[in-house]
Tab-separated table of C-alpha atoms and ligand atoms in Angstrom:
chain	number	residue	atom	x	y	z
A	155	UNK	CA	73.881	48.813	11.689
A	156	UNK	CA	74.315	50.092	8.320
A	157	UNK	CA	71.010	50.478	5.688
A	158	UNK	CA	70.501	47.309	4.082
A	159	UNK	CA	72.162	46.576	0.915
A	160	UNK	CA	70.285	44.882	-2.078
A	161	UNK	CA	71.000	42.795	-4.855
A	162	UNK	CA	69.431	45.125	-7.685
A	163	UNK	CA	67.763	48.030	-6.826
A	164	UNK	CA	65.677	50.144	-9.644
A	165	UNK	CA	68.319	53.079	-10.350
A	166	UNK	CA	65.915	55.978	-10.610
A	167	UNK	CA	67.306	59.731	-11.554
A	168	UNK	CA	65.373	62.962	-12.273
A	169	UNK	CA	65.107	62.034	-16.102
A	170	UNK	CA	62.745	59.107	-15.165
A	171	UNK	CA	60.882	61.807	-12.683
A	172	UNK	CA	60.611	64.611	-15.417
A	173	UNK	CA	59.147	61.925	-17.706
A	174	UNK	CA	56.733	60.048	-16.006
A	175	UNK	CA	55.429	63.784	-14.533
A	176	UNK	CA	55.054	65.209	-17.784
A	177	UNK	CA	53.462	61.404	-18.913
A	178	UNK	CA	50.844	62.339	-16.916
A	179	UNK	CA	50.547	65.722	-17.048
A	180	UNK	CA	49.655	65.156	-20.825
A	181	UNK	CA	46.543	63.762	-20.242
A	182	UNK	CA	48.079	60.099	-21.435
A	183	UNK	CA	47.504	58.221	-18.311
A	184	UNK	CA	46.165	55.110	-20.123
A	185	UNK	CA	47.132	52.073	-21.640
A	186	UNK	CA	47.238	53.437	-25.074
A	187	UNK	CA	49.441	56.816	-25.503
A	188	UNK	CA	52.311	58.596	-27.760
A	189	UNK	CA	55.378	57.587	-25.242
A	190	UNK	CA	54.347	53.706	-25.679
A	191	UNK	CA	54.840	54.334	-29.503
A	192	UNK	CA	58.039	55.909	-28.912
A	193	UNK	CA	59.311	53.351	-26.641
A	194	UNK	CA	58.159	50.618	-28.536
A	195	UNK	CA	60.034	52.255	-31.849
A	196	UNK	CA	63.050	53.379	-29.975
A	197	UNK	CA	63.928	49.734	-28.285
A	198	UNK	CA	63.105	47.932	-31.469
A	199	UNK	CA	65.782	50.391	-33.401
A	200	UNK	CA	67.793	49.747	-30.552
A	201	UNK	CA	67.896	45.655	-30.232
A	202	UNK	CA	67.631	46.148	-34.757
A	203	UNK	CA	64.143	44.495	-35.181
A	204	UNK	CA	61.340	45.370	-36.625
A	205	UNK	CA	58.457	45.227	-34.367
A	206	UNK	CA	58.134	45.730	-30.325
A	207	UNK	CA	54.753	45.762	-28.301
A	208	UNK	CA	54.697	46.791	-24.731
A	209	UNK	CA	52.832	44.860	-22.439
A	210	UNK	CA	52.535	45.168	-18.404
A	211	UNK	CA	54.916	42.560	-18.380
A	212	UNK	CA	57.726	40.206	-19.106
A	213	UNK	CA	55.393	37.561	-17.800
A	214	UNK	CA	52.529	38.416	-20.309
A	215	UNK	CA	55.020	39.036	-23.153
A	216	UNK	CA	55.659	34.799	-22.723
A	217	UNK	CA	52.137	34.072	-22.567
A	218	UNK	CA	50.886	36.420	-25.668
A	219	UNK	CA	54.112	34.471	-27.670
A	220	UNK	CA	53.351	31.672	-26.925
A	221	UNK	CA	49.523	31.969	-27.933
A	222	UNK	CA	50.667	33.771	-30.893
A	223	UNK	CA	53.124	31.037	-31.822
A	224	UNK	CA	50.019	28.613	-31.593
A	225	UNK	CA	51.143	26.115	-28.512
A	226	UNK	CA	47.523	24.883	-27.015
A	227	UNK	CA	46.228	22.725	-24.660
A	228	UNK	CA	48.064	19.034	-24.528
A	229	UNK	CA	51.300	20.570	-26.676
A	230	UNK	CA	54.843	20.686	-25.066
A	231	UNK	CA	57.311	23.427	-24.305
A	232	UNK	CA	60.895	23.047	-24.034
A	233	UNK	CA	62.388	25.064	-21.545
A	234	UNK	CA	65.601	25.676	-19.378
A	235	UNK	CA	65.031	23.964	-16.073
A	236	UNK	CA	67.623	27.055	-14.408
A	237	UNK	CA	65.058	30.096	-15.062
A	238	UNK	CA	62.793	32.699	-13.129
A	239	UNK	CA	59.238	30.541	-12.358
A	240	UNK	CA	57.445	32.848	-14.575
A	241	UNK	CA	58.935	31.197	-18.209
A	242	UNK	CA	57.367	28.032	-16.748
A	243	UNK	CA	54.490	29.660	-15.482
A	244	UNK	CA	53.448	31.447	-18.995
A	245	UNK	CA	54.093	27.814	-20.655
A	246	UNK	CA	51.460	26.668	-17.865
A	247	UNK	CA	49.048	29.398	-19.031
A	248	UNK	CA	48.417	27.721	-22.297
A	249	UNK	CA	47.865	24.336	-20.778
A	250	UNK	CA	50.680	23.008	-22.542
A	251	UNK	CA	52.875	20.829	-20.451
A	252	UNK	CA	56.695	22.192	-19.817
A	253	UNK	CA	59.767	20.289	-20.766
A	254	UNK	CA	62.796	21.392	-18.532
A	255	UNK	CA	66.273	20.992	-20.227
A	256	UNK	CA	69.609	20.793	-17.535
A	257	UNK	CA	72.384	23.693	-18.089
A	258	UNK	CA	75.367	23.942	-19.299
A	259	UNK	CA	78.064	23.075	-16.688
A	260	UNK	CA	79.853	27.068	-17.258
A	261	UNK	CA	76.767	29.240	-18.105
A	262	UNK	CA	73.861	27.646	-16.199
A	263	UNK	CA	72.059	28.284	-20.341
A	264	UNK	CA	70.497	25.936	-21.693
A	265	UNK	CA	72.634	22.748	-22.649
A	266	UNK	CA	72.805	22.382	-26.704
A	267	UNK	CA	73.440	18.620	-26.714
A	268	UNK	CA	70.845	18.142	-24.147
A	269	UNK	CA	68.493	19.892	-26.083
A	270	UNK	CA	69.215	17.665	-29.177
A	271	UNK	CA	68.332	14.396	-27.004
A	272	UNK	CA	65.318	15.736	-25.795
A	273	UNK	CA	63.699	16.991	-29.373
A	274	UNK	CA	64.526	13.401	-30.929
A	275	UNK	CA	63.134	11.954	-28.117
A	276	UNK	CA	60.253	13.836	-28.851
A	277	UNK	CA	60.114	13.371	-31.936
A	278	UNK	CA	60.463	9.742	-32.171
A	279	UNK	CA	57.650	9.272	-29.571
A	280	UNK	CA	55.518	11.511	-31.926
A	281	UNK	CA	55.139	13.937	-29.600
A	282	UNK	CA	57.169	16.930	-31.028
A	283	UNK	CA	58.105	20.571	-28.922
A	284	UNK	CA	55.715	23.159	-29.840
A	285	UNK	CA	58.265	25.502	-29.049
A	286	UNK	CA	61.434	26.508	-27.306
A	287	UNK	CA	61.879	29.172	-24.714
A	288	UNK	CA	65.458	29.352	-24.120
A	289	UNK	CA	66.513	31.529	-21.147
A	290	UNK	CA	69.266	33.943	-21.408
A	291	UNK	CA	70.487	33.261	-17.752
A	292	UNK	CA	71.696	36.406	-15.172
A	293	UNK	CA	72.718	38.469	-18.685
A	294	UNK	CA	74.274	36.110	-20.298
A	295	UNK	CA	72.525	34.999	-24.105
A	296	UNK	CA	71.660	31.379	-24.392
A	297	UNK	CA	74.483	29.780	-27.026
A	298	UNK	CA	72.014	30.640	-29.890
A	299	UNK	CA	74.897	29.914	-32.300
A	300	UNK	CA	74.131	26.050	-31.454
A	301	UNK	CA	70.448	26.524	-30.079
A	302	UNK	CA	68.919	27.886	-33.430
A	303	UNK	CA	69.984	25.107	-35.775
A	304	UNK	CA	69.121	22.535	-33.629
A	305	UNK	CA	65.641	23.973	-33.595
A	306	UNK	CA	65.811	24.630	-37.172
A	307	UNK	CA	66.495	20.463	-37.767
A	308	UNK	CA	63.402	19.652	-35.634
A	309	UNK	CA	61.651	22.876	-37.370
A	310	UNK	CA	60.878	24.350	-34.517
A	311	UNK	CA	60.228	27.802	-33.375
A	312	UNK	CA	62.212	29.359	-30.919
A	313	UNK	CA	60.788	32.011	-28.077
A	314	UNK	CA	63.534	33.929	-26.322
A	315	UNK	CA	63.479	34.447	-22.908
A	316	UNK	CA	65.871	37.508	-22.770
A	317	UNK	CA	64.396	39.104	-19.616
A	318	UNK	CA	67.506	39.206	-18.294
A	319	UNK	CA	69.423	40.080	-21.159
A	320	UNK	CA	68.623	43.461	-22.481
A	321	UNK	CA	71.994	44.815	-23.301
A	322	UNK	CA	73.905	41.890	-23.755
A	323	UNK	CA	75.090	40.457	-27.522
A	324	UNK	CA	75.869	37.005	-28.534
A	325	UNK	CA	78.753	37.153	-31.823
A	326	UNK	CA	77.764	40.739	-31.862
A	327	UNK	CA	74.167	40.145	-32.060
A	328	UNK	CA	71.811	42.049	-29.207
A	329	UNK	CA	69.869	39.968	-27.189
A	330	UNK	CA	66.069	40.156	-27.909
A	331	UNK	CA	66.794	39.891	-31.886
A	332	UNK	CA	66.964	35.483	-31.311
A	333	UNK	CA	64.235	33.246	-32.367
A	334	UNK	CA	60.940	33.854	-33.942
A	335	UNK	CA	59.549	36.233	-31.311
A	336	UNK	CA	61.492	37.670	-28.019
A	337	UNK	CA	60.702	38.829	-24.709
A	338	UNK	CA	61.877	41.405	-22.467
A	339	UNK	CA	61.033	42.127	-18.740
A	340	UNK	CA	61.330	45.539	-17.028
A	341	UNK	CA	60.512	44.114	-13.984
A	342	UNK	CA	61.946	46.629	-10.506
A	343	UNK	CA	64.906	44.038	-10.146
A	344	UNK	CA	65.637	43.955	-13.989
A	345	UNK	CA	68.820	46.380	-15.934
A	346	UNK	CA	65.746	48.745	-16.667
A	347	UNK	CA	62.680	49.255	-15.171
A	348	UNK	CA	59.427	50.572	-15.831
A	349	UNK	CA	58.679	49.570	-12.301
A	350	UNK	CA	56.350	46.533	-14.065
A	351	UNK	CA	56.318	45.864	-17.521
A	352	UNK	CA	57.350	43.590	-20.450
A	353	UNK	CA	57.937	43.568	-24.380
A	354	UNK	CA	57.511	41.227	-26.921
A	355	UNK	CA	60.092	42.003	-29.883
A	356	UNK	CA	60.002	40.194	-33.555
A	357	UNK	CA	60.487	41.183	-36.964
A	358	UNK	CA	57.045	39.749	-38.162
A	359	UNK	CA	54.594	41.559	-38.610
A	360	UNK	CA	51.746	39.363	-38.596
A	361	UNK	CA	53.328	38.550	-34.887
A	362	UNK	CA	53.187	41.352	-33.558
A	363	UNK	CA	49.881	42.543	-34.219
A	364	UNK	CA	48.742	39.357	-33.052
A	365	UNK	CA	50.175	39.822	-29.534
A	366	UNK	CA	48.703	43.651	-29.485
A	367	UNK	CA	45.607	42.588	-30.749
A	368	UNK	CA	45.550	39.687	-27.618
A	369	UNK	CA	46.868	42.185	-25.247
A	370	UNK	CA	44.101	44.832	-25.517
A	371	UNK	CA	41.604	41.584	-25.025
A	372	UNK	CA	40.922	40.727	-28.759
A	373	UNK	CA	38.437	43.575	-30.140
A	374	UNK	CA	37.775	43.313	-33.778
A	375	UNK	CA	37.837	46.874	-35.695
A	376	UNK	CA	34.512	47.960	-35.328
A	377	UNK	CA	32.669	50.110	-33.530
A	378	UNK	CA	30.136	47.580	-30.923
A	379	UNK	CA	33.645	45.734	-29.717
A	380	UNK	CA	32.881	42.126	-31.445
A	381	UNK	CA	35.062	39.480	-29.959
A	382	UNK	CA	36.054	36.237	-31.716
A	383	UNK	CA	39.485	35.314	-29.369
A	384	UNK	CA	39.359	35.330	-25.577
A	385	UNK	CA	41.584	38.324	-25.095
A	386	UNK	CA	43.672	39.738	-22.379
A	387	UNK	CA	44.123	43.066	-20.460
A	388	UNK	CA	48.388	42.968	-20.533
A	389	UNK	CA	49.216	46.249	-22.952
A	390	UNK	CA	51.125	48.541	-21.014
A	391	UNK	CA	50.502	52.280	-19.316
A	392	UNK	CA	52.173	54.987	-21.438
A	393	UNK	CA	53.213	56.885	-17.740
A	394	UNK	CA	55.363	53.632	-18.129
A	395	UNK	CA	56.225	53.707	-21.072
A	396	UNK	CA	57.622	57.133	-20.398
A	397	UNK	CA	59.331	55.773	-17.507
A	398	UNK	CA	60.884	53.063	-20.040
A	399	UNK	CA	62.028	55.825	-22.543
A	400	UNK	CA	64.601	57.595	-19.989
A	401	UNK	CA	66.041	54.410	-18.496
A	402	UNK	CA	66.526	53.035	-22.085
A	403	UNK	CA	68.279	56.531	-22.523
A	404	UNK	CA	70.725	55.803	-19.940
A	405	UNK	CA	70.928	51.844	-20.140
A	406	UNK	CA	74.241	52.266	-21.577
A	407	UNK	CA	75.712	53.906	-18.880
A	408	UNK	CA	73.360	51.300	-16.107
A	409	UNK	CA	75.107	48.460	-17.543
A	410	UNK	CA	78.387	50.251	-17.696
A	411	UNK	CA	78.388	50.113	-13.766
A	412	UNK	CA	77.259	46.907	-13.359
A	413	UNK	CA	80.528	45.388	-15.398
A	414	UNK	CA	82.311	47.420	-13.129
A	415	UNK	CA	80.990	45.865	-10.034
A	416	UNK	CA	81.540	42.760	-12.064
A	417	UNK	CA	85.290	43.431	-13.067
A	418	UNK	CA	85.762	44.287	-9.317
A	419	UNK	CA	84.224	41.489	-7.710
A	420	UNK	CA	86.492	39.405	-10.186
A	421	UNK	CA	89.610	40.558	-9.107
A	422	UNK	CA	87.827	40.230	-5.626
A	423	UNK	CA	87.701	36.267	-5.579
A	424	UNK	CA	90.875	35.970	-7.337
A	425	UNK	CA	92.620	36.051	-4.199
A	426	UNK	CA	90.236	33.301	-2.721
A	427	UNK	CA	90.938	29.773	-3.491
A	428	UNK	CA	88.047	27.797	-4.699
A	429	UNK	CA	85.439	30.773	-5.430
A	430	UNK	CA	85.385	32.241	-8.863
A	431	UNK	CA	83.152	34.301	-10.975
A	432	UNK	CA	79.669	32.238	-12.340
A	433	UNK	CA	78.839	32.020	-16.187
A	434	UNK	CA	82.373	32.074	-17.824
A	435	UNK	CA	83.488	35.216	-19.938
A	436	UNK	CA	81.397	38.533	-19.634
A	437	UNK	CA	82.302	40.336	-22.427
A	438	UNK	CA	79.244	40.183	-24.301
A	439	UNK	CA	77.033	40.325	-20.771
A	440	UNK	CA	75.164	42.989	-19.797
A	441	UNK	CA	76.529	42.131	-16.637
A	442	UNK	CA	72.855	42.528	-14.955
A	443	UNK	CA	73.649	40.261	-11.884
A	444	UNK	CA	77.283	39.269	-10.292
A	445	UNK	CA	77.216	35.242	-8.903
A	446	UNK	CA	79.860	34.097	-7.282
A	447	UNK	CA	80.109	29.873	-7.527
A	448	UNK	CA	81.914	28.245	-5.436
A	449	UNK	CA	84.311	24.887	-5.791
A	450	UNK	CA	82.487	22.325	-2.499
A	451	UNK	CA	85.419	20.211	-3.174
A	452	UNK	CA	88.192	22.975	-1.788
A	453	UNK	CA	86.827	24.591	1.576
A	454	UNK	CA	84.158	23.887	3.310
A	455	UNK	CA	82.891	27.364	2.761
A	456	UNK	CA	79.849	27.064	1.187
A	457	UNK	CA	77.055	29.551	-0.423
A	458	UNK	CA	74.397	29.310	2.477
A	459	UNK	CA	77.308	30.294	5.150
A	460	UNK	CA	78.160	32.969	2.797
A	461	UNK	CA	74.524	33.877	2.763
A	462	UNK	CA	73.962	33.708	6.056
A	463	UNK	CA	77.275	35.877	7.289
A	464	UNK	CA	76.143	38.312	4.588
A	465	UNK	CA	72.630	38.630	6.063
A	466	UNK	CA	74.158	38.984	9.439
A	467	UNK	CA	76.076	41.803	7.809
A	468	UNK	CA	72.223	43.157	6.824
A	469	UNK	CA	73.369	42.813	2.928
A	470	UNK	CA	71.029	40.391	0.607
A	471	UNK	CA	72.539	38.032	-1.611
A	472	UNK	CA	70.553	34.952	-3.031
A	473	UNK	CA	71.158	31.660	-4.591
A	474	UNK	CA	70.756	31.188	-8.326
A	475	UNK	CA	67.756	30.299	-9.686
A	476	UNK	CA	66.065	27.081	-7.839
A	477	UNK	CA	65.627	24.980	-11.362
A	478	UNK	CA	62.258	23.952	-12.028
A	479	UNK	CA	62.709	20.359	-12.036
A	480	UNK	CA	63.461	20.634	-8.118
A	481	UNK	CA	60.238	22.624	-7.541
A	482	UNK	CA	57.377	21.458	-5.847
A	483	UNK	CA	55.131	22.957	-8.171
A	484	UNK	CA	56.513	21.180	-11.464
A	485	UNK	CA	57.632	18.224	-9.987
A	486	UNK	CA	57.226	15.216	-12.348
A	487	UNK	CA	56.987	17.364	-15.506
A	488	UNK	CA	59.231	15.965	-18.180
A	489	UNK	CA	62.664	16.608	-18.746
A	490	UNK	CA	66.300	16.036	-19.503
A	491	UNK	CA	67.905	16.409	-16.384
A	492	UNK	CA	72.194	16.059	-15.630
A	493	UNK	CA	72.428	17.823	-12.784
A	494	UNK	CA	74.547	20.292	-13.354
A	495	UNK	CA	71.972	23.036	-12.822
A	496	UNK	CA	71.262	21.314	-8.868
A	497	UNK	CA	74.636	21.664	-8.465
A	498	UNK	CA	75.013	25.259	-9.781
A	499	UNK	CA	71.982	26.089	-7.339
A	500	UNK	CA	73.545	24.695	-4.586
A	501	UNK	CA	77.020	26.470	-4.831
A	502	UNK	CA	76.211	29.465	-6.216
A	503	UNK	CA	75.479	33.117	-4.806
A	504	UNK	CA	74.076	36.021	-6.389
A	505	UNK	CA	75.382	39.394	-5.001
A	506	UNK	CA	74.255	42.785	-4.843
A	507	UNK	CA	75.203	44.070	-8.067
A	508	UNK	CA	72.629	47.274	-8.882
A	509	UNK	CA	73.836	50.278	-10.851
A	510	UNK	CA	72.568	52.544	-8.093
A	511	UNK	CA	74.807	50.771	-5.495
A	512	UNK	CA	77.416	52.804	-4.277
A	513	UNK	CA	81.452	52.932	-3.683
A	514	UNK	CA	80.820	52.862	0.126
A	515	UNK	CA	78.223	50.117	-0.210
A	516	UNK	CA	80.461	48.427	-2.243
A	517	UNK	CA	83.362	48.061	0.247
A	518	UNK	CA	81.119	46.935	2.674
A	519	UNK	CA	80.198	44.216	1.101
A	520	UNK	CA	83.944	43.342	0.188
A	521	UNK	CA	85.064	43.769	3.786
A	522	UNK	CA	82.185	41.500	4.947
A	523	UNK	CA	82.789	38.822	2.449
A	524	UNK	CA	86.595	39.203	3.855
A	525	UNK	CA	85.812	38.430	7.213
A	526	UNK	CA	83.872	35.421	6.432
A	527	UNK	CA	86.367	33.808	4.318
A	528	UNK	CA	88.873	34.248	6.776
A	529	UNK	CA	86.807	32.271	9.323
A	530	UNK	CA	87.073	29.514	7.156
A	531	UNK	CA	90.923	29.780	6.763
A	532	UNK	CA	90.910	30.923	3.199
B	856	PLP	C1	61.948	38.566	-14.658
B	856	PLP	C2	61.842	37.389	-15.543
B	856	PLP	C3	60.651	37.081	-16.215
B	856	PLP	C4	59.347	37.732	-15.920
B	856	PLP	O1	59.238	39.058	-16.154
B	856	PLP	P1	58.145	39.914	-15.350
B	856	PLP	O2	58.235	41.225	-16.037
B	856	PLP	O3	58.566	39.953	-13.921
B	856	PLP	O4	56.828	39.258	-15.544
B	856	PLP	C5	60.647	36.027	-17.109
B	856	PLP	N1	61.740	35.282	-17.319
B	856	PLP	C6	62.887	35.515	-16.668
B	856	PLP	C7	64.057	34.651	-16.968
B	856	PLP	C8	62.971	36.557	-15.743
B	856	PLP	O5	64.113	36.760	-15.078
């Protein structure tokens, strides 16, 4: 059998090798260093704000915004129910209690209207959000366009979940540059990697110190390290950093290649009745993962046989996000639930869609998910 295919594997060249070996030849192997400087200026020129801090991840980026954005113990979150556990873990981290809102029936983002409901609601029962963390789902921005003055009428402040987004634009406008503060994730699986790491972007100032200040576990200035905050060890390694700095300089191209997997796998399910692309229009996507969705009321194909005939086929494909509200672990947390997002989980498929895959790879893939549609007459 062939080597295993995966959905997103880091896309690693000799630029990222040259750096990170010269990262540490320079004696910078800490969590303090000049490449975190320069990656921290050159993705903040890059997404056009004015601050970035580099953490060790996207996970920590949530937390430290969140802290810095003042939610505490007893306050409430609202959040997008289809999302990566770790936006509702962070929320859990400050003892606040998460909110999960239901997607929007074409993007999976979070739903604008629903949103609405559920800060009046809030409001009336004198219990108002703390904040919003919308998630910009698979690479595709949350509708910000609606999402910020909503928030703006309930005053308040919005924390962006772009972890998935980096890349991607919304009316022209990069992802990462929404809301009060942002987050990124460099996670292995993400567009770029650092093989674990995070950033917080913003254009306050105040903001961002605060978040470095927490990440390097709250020392005042002064020589005997005096402590007045509880802080946290989440600032990130500067052999990282230098990782970051050559896969930001060829994210362009990395995302390039994934909307060509994407433009292929379109034409792909054209021919198949009843699948189609997930999330809508992809122009301003970054494209990071391909999902396929798939109509239950047409065949009766459905995404776990796909899933299964693709593992059989040793190539990994995945549903989308299980939505919070259905997990185990945030079960009877509040909420504004439709259903749309269950549904979305249950018929659609994520498929291997990494910049590193290859042309071979690629057909395989296609000639597997051939044969299994033809088994079921389609
Ligand atoms: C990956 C991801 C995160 C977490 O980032 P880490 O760097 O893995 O901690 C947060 N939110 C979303 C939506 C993600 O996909």
């Amino acid at each position: 059998m062939s080597e295993r295919i995966f959905l997103s594997r880091p896309d690693i060249t000799e630029l990222e090798e040259q750096a990170v070996l010269a990262a540490v030849r320079s004696g910078w192997a800490a969590p303090a260093g000049p490449e975190i400087d320069a990656f921290e200026q050159e993705m903040a020129e890059r997404i056009g704000v004015s601050y970035a801090v580099a953490l060790s991840s996207g996970t920590a980026a949530l937390h430290l915004g969140l802290l810095t954005l003042g939610v505490k113990p007893g306050d409430i979150v609202v959040t997008s129910t289809m999302t990566f556990a770790a936006t509702a873990n962070a929320i859990t981290y400050t003892r606040a209690t998460p909110y999960f809102v239901d997607s929007d029936p074409v993007t999976g983002n979070m739903d604008p209207q629903l949103l609405h409901e559920a800060l009046s609601e809030l409001t009336e029962q004198g219990t108002p959000a703390a904040a919003v963390v919308p998630v910009d789902l698979l690479g595709k921005t949350a509708d910000y366009t609606q999402l910020e003055p909503i928030c703006e009428e309930f005053d308040v402040p919005i924390l962006a979940d772009a972890a998935e987004s980096l890349g991607a634009t919304h009316n022209g406008r990069p992802a990462g540059s929404f809301g009060k503060a942002a987050v990124l994730s460099f996670n292995g699986n993400k567009i770029m990697t650092t093989s674990g790491g995070g950033m917080l972007l913003t254009d306050e100032g105040d903001f961002a110190q605060h978040v470095r200040y927490l990440s390097t576990q709250a020392r005042q200035p002064v020589v005997h390290y005096e402590h007045t905050d509880i802080g946290y060890n989440y600032r990130m390694s500067n052999v990282l950093a230098a990782l970051g700095r050559a896969q930001l300089s060829r994210l362009d191209e990395m995302i390039e290649r994934r909307r060509c997997w994407r433009d292929r796998y379109r034409d792909f399910v054209a021919e198949i009745p009843g699948v189609d692309i997930f999330g809508g229009t992809d122009e301003e996507d970054n494209c990071w993962l391909t999902s396929i969705i798939i109509d239950p009321s047409t065949s009766n194909l459905s995404a776990d046989t796909l899933q299964a005939g693709l593992q059989d086929a040793n190539i990994e494909s995945r549903p989308l996000w299980k939505p919070m509200h259905l997990q185990p672990v945030f079960s009877g947390q509040p909420g504004k639930i439709t259903g749309a997002s269950q549904r979305q989980f249950e018929s659609g498929l994520t498929l291997p869609s990494g910049s590193e895959m290859s042309e071979s790879q690629f057909e395989l893939i296609t000639n597997a998910l051939s044969r299994i549609v033809e088994q079921f007459g389609l």
